[in-house]
PDB file of C-alpha atoms in Angstrom:
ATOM      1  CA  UNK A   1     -49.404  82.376  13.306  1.00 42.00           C
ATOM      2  CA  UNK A   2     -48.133  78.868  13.533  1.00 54.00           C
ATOM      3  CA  UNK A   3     -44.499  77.811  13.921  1.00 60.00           C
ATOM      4  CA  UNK A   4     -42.894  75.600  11.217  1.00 61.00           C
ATOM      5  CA  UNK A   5     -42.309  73.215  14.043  1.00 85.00           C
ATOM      6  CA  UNK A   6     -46.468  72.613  14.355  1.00 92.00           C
ATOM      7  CA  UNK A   7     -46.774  72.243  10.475  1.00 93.00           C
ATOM      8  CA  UNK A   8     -43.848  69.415  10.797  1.00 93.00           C
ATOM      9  CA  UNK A   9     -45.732  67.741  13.410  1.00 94.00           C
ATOM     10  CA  UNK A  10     -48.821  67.886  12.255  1.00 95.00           C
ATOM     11  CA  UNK A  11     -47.640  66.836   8.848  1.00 95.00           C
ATOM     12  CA  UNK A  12     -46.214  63.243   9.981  1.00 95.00           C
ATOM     13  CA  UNK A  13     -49.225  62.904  12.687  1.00 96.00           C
ATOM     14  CA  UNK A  14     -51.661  63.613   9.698  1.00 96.00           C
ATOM     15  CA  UNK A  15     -50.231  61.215   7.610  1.00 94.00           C
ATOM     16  CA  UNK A  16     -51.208  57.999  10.436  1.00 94.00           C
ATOM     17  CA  UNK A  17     -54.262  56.239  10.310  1.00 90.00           C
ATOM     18  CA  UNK A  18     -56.835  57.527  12.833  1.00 85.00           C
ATOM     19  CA  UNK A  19     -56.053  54.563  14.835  1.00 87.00           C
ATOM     20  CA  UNK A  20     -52.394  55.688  15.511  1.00 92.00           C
ATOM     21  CA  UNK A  21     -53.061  59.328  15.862  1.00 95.00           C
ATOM     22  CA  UNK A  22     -53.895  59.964  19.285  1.00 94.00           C
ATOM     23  CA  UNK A  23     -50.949  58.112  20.534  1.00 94.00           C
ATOM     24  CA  UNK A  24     -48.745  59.850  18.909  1.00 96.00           C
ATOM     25  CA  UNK A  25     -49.935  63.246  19.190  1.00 96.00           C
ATOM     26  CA  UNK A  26     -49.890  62.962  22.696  1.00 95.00           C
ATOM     27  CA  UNK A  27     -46.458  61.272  22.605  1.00 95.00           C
ATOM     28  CA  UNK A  28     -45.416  64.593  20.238  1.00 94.00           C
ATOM     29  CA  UNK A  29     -46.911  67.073  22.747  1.00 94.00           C
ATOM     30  CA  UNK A  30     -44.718  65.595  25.350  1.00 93.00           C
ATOM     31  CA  UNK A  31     -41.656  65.800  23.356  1.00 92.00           C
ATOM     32  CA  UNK A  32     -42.461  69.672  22.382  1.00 89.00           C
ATOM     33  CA  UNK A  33     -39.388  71.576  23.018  1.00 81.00           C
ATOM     34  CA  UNK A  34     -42.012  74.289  24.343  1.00 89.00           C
ATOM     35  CA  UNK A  35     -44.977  74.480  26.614  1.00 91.00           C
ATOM     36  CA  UNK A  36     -46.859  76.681  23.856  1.00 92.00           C
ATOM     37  CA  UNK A  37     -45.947  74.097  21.190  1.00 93.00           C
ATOM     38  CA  UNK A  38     -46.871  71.578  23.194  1.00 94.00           C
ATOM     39  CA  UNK A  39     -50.683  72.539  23.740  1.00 94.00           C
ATOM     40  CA  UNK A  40     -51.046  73.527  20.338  1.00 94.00           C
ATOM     41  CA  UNK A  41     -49.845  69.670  19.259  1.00 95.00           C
ATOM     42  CA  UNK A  42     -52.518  68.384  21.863  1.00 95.00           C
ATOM     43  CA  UNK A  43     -55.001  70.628  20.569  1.00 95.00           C
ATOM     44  CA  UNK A  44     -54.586  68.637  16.655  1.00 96.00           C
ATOM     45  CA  UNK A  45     -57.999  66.941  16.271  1.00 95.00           C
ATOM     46  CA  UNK A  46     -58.333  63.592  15.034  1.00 95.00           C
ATOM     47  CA  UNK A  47     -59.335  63.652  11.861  1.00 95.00           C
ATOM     48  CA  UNK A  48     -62.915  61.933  10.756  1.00 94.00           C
ATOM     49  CA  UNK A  49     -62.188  58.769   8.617  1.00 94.00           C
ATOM     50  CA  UNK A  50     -63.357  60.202   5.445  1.00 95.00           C
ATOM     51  CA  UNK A  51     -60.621  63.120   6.446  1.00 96.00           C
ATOM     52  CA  UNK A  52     -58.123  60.342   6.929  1.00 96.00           C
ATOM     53  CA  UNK A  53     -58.861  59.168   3.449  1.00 96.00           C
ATOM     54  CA  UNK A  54     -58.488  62.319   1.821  1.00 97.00           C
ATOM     55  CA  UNK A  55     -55.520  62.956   3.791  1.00 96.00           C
ATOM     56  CA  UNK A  56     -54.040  59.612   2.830  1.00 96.00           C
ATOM     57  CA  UNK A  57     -54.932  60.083  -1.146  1.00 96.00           C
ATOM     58  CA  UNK A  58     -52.892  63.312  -1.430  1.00 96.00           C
ATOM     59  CA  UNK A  59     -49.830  61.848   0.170  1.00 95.00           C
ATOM     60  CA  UNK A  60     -49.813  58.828  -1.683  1.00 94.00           C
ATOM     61  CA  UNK A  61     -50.709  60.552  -5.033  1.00 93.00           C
ATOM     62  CA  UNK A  62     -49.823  63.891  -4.772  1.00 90.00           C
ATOM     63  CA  UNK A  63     -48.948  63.734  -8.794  1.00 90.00           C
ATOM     64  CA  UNK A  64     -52.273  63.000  -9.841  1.00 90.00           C
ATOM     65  CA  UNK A  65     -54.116  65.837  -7.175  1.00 92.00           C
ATOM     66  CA  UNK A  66     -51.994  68.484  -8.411  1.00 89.00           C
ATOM     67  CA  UNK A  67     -52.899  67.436 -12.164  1.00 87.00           C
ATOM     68  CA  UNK A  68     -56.602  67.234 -11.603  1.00 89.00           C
ATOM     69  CA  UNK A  69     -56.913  70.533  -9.367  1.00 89.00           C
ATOM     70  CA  UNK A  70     -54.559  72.046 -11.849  1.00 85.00           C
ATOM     71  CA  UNK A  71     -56.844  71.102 -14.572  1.00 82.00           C
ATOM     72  CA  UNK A  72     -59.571  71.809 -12.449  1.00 84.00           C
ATOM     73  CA  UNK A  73     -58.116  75.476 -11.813  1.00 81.00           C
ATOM     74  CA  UNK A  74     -58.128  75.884 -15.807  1.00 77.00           C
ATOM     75  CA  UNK A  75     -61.902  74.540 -16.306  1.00 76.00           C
ATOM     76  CA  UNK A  76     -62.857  77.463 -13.625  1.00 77.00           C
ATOM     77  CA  UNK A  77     -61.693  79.610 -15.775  1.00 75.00           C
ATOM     78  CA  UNK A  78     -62.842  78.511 -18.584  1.00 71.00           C
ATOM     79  CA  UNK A  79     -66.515  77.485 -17.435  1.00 68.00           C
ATOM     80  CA  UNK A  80     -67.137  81.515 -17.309  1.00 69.00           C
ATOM     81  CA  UNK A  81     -67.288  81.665 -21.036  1.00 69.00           C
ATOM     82  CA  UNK A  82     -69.551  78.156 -21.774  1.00 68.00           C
ATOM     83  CA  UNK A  83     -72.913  77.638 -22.678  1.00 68.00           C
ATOM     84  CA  UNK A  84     -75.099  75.277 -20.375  1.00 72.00           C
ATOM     85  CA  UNK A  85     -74.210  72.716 -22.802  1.00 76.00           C
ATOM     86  CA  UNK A  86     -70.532  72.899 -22.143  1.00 74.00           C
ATOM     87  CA  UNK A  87     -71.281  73.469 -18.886  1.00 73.00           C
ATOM     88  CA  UNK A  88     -73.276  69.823 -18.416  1.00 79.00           C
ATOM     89  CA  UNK A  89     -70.261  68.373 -20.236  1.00 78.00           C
ATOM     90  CA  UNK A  90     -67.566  69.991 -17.930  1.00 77.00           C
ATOM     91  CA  UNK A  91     -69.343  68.966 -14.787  1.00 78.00           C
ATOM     92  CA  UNK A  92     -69.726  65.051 -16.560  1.00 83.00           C
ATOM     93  CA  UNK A  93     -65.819  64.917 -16.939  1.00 82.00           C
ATOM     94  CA  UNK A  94     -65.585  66.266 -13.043  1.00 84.00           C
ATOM     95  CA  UNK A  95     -67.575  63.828 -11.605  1.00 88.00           C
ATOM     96  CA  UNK A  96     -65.826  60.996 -13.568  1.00 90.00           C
ATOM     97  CA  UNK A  97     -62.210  62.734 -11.940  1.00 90.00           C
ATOM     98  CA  UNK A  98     -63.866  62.690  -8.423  1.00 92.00           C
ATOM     99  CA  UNK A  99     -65.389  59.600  -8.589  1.00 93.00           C
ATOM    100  CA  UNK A 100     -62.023  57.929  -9.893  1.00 93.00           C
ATOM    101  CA  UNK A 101     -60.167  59.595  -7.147  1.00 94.00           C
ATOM    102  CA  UNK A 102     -62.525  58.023  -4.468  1.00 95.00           C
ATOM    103  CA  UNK A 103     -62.083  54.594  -5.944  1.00 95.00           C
ATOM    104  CA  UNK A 104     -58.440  55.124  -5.600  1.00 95.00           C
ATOM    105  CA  UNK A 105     -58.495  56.358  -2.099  1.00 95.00           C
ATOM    106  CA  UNK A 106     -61.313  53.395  -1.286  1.00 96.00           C
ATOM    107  CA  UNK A 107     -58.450  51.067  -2.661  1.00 94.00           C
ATOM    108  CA  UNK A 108     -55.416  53.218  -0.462  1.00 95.00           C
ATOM    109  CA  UNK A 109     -57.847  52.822   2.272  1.00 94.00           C
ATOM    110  CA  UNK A 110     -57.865  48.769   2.081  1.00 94.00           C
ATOM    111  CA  UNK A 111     -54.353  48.950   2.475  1.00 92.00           C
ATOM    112  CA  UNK A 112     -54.619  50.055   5.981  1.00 90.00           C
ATOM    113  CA  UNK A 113     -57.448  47.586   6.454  1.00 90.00           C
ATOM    114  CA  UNK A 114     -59.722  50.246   6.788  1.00 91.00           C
ATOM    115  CA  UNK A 115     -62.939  50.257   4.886  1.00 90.00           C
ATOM    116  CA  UNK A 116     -64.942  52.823   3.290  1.00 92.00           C
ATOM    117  CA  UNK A 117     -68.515  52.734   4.021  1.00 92.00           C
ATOM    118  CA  UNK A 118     -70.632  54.054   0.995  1.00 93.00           C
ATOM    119  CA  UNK A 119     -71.562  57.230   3.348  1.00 93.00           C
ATOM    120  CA  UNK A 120     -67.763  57.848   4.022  1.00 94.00           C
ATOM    121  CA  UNK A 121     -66.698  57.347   0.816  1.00 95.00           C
ATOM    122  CA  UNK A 122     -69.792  59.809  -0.477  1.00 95.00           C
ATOM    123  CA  UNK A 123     -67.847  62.415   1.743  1.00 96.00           C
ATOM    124  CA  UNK A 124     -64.518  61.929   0.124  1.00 96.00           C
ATOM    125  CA  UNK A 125     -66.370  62.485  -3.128  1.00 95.00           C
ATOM    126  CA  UNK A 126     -67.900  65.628  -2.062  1.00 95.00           C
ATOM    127  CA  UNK A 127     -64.082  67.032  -0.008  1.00 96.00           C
ATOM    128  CA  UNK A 128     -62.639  66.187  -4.072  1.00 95.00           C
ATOM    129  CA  UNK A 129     -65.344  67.930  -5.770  1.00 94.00           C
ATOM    130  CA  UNK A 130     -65.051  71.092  -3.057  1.00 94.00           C
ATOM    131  CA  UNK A 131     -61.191  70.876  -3.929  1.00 94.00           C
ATOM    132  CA  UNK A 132     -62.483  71.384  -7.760  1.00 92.00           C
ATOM    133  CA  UNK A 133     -64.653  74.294  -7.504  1.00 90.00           C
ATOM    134  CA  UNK A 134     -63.308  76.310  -4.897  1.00 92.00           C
ATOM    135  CA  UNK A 135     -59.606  77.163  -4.892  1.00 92.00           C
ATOM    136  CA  UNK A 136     -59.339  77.496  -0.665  1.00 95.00           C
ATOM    137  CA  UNK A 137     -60.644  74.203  -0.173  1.00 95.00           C
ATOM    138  CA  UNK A 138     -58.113  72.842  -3.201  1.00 94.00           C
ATOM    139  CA  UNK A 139     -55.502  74.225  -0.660  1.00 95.00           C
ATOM    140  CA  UNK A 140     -56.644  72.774   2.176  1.00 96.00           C
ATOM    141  CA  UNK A 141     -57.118  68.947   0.342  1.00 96.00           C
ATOM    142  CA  UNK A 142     -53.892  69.763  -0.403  1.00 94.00           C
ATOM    143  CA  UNK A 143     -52.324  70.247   2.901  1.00 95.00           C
ATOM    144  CA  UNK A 144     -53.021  66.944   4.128  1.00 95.00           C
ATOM    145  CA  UNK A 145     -53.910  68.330   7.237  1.00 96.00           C
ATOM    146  CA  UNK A 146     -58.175  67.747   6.729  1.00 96.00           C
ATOM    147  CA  UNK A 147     -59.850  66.943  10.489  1.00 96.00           C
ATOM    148  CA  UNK A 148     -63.541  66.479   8.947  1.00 95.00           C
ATOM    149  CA  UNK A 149     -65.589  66.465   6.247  1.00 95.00           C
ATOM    150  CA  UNK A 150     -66.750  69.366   4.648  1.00 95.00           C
ATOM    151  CA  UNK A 151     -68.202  70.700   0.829  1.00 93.00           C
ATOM    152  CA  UNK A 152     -68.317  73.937  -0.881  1.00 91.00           C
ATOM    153  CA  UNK A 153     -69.226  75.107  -4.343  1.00 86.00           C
ATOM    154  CA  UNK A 154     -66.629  78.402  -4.338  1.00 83.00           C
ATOM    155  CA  UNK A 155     -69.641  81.152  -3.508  1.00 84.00           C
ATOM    156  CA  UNK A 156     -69.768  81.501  -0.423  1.00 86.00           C
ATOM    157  CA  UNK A 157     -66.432  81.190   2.147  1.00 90.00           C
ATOM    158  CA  UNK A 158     -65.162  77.869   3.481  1.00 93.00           C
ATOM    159  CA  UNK A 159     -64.720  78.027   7.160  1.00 94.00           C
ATOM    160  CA  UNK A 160     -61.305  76.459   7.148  1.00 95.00           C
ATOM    161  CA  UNK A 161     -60.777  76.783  11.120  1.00 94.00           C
ATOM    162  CA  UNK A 162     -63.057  74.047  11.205  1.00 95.00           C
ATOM    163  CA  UNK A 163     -61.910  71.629   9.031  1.00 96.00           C
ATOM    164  CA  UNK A 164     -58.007  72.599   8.803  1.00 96.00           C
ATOM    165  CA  UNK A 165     -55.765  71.337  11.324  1.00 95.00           C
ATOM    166  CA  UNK A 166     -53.757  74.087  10.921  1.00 95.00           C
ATOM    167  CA  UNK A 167     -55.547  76.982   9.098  1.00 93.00           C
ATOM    168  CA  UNK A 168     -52.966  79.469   9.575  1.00 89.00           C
ATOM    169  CA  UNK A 169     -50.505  77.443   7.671  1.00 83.00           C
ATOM    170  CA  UNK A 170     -52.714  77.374   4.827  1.00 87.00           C
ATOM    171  CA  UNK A 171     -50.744  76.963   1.373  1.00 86.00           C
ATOM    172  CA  UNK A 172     -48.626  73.576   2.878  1.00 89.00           C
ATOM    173  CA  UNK A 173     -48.430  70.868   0.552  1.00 90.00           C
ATOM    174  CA  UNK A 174     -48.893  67.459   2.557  1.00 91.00           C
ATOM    175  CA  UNK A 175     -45.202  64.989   2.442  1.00 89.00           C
ATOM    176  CA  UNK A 176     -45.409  62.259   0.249  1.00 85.00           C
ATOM    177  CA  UNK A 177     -45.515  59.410   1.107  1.00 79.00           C
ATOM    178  CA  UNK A 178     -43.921  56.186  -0.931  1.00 70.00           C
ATOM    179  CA  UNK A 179     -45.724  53.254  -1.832  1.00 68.00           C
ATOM    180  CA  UNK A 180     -45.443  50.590   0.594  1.00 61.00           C
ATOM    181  CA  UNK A 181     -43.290  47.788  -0.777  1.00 58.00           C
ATOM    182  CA  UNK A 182     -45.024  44.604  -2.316  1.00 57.00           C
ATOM    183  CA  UNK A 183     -45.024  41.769  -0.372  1.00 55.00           C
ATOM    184  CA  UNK A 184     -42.858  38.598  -1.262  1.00 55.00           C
ATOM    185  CA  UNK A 185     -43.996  35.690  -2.751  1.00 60.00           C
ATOM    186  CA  UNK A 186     -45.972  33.467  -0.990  1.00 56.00           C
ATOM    187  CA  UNK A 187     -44.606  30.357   0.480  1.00 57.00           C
ATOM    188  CA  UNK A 188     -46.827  27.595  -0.824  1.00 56.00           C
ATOM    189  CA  UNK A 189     -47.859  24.795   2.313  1.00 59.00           C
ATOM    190  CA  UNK A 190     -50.510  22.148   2.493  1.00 63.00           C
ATOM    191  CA  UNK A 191     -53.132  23.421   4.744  1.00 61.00           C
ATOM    192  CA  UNK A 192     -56.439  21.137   5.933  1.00 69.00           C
ATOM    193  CA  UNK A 193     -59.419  22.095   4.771  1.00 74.00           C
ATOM    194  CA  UNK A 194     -60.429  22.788   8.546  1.00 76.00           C
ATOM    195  CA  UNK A 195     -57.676  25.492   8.651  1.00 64.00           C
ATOM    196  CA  UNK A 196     -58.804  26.560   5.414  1.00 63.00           C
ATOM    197  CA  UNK A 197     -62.234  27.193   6.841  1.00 73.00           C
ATOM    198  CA  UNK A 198     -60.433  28.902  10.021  1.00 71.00           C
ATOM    199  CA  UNK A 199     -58.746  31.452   8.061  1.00 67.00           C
ATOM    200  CA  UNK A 200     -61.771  32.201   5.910  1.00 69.00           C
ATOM    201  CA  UNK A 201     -63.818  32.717   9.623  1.00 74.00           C
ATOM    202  CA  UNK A 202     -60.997  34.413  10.654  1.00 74.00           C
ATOM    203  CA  UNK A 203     -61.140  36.875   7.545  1.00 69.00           C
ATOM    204  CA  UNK A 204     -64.644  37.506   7.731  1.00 73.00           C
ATOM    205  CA  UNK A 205     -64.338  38.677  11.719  1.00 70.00           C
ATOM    206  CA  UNK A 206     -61.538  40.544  10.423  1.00 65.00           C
ATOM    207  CA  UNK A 207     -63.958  41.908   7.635  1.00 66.00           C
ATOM    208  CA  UNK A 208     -66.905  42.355   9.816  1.00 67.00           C
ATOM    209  CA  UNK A 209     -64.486  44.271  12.296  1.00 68.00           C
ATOM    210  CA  UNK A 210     -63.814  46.814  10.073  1.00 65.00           C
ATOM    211  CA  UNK A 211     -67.232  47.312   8.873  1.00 68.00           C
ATOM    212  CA  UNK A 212     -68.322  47.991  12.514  1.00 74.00           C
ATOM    213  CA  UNK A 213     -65.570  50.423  13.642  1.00 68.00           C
ATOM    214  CA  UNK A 214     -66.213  52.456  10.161  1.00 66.00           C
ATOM    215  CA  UNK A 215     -69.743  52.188  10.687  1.00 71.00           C
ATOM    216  CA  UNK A 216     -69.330  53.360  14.350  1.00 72.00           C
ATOM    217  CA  UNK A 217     -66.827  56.246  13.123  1.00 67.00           C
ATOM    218  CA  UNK A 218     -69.721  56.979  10.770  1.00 70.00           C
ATOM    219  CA  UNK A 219     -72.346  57.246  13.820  1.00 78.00           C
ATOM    220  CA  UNK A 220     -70.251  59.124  15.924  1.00 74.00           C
ATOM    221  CA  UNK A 221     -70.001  62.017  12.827  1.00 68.00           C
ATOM    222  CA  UNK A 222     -73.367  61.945  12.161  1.00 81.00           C
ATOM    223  CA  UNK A 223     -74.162  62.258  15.840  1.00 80.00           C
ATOM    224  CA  UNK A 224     -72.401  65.241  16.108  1.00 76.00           C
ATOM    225  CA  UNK A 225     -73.948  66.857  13.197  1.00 72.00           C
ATOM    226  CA  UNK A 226     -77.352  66.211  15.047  1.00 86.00           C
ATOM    227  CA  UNK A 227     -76.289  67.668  17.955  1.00 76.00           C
ATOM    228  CA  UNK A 228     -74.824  70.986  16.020  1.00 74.00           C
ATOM    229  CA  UNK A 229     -78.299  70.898  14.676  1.00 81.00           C
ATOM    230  CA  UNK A 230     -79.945  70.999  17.189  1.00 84.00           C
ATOM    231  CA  UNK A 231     -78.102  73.645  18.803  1.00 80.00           C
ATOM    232  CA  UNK A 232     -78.384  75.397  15.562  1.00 82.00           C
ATOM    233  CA  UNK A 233     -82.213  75.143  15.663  1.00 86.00           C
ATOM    234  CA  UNK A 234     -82.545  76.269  19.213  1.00 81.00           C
ATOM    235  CA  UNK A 235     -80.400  79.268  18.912  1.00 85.00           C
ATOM    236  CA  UNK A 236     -82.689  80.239  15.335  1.00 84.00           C
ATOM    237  CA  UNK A 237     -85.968  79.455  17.757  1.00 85.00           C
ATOM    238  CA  UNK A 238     -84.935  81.979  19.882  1.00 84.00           C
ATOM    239  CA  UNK A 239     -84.125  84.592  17.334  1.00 84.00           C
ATOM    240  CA  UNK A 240     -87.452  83.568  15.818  1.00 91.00           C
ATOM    241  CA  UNK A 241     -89.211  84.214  19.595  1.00 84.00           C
ATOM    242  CA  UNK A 242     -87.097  87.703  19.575  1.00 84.00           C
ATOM    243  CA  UNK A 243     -88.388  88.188  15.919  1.00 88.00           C
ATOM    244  CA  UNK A 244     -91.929  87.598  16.926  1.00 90.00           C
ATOM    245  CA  UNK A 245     -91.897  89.880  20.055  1.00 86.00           C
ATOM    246  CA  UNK A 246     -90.629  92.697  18.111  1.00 87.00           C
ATOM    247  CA  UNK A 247     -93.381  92.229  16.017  1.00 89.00           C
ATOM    248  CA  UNK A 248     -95.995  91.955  18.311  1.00 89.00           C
ATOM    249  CA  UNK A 249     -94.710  95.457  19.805  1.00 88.00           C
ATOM    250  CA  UNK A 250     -94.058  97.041  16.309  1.00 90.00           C
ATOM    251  CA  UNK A 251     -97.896  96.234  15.801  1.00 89.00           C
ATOM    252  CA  UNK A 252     -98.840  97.673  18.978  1.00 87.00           C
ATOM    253  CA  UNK A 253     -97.156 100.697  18.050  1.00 91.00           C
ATOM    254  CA  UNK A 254     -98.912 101.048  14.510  1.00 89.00           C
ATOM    255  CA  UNK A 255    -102.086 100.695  16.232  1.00 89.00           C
ATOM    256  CA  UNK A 256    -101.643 103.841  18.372  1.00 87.00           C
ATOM    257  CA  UNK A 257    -100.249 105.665  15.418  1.00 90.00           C
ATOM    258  CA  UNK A 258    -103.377 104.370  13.890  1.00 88.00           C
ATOM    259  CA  UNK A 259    -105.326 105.583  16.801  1.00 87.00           C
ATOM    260  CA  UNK A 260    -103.246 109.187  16.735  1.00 87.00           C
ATOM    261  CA  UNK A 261    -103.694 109.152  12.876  1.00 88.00           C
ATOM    262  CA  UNK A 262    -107.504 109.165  13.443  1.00 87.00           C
ATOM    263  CA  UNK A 263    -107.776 111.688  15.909  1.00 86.00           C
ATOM    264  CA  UNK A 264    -105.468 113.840  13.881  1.00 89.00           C
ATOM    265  CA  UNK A 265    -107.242 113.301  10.948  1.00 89.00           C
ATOM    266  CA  UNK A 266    -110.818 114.310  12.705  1.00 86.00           C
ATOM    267  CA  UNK A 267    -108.924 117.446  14.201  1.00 88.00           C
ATOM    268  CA  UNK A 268    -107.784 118.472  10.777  1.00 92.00           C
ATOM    269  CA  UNK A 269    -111.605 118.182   9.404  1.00 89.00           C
ATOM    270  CA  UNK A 270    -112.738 119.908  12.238  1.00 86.00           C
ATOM    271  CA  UNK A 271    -109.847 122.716  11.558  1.00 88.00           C
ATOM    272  CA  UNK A 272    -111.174 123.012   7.738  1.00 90.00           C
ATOM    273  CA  UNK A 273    -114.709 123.254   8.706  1.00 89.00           C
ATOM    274  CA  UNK A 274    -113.947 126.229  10.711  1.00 87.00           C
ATOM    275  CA  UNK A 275    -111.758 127.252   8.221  1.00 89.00           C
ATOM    276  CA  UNK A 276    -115.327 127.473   5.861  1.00 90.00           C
ATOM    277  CA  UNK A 277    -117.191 128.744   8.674  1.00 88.00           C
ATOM    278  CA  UNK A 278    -114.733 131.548   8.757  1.00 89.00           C
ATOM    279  CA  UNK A 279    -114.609 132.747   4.785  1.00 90.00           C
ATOM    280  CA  UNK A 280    -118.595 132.583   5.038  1.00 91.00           C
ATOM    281  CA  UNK A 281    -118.451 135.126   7.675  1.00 87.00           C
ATOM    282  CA  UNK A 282    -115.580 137.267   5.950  1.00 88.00           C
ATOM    283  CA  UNK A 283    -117.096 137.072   3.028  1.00 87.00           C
ATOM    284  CA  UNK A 284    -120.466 138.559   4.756  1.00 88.00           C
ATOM    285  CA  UNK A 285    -118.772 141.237   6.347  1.00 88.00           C
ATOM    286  CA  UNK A 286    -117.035 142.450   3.166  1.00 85.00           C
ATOM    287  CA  UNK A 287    -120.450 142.360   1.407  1.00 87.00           C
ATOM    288  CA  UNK A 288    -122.217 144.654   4.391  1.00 85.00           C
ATOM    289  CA  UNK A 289    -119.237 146.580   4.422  1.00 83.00           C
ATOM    290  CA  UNK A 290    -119.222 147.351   0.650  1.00 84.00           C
ATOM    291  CA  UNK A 291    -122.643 148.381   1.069  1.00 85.00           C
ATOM    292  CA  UNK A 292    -122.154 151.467   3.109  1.00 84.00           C
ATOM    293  CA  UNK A 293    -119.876 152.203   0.205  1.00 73.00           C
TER     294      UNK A 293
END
């Protein structure tokens, strides 16, 4: 089990953009009052960008997630009793709730000057729409706590271990977090049209920046996933090798039950044959026998 202390920390490092978090993890771990804490803090992955996003949405509106998996709870329910009409009009108003939510937490996102990539944002999508149909996953969107990426459609089990900071503390509700506050107004100067130009290269570096790092972020996921893969495909060619041996001696064994099949099959002709040759020569005893009679 996990101490409340862990859920505390992970909570506030959670709620950082992936930028900050390894800092202060590490800077957390350090501070642990004990050792065991203190691996368990520097074992906290840092979460995916897409996670970050999802982890950011829930803390910043944690109203409007509990409405929409509340609602979403209720359409579960309900969905067991609809026709596949219904049904193609329930999942219409779910993807219009998802896809809202992602356009909020693209907008949440720019706050941070991060930027969404269509791919990432395509993930947040599909971690909302998990949260929808499956209750676990609904609890762990909810915890705020997401390292990565994931999707489920409620049949078969989420494997929260891998995408849950903190799986044993699932059921935690992710802090809020309040809104940051609006900027003054803006102090009005004369600028040159040269500085004008400046700031807009400046902007579009900035701009171009974030693109790359979230497009990098991106590469590094998908990386990963091609490397699971192809451990994943190795690991079923050798079952598939195993698979094929067995087969190749299960075969060799129904050819010499074949072979003993045949012999025994010969033997048992053989057997009735003499069998015959035996009731013909009973049967002509009998009949010289009966003749003395």
């Amino acid at each position: 089990m996990s101490s409340p202390d862990l859920v505390e920390v992970a909570d506030a490092l959670y709620a950082l953009t992936a930028a900050e978090f390894t800092s202060a993890r590490d800077a957390a771990a350090k501070a642990a009052a004990d050792k065991d804490l203190a691996k368990q803090i520097k074992a906290l992955r840092k979460p995916s960008v897409a996670a970050w996003a999802v982890n950011l949405l829930v803390r910043r509106e944690s109203e409007q997630i509990d409405q929409v998996l509340e609602l979403a709870a209720g359409l579960r329910a309900a969905a067991e009793s609809l026709d596949g009409e219904e049904l193609r009009t329930l999942t219409k108003q779910r993807r219009q709730l998802t896809a809202a939510l992602t356009t909020t937490a693209r907008s949440l996102a720019r706050e941070h000057d991060v930027k969404l990539t269509e791919a990432t944002a395509d993930q947040v999508e599909g971690m909302l729409t998990a949260a929808m149909l499956d209750p676990v996953a609904a609890d762990v969107v909810r915890s705020g706590l997401v390292v990565t990426a994931f999707t489920s459609t409620g049949v078969s089990e989420l494997d929260v271990p891998s995408v849950c900071a903190v799986p044993e503390a699932l059921g935690h509700r992710a802090s809020a977090l309040a809104e940051p506050e609006p900027p003054g107004p803006p102090k009005l100067t004369v600028v040159s049209d040269e500085a004008v130009r400046r700031a807009e290269a400046r902007e579009r570096v900035h701009e171009a920046t974030l693109t790359r790092a979230a497009a990098e972020e991106e590469a590094e996921q998908i990386a990963a996933r091609i490397e699971n893969l192809r451990a994943r495909r190795l690991q079923l060619g050798g079952e598939i090798d195993e698979l094929r041996r067995r087969l190749a001696s299960l075969e060799d064994q129904v050819d010499e039950v074949d072979e003993d099949l045949d012999e025994a099959e010969s033997a048992h002709d053989d057997a009735l044959a003499e069998v015959a040759d035996a009731v013909r020569e009973l049967d002509a005893a009998e009949a010289a026998l009966a003749a003395f009679d």
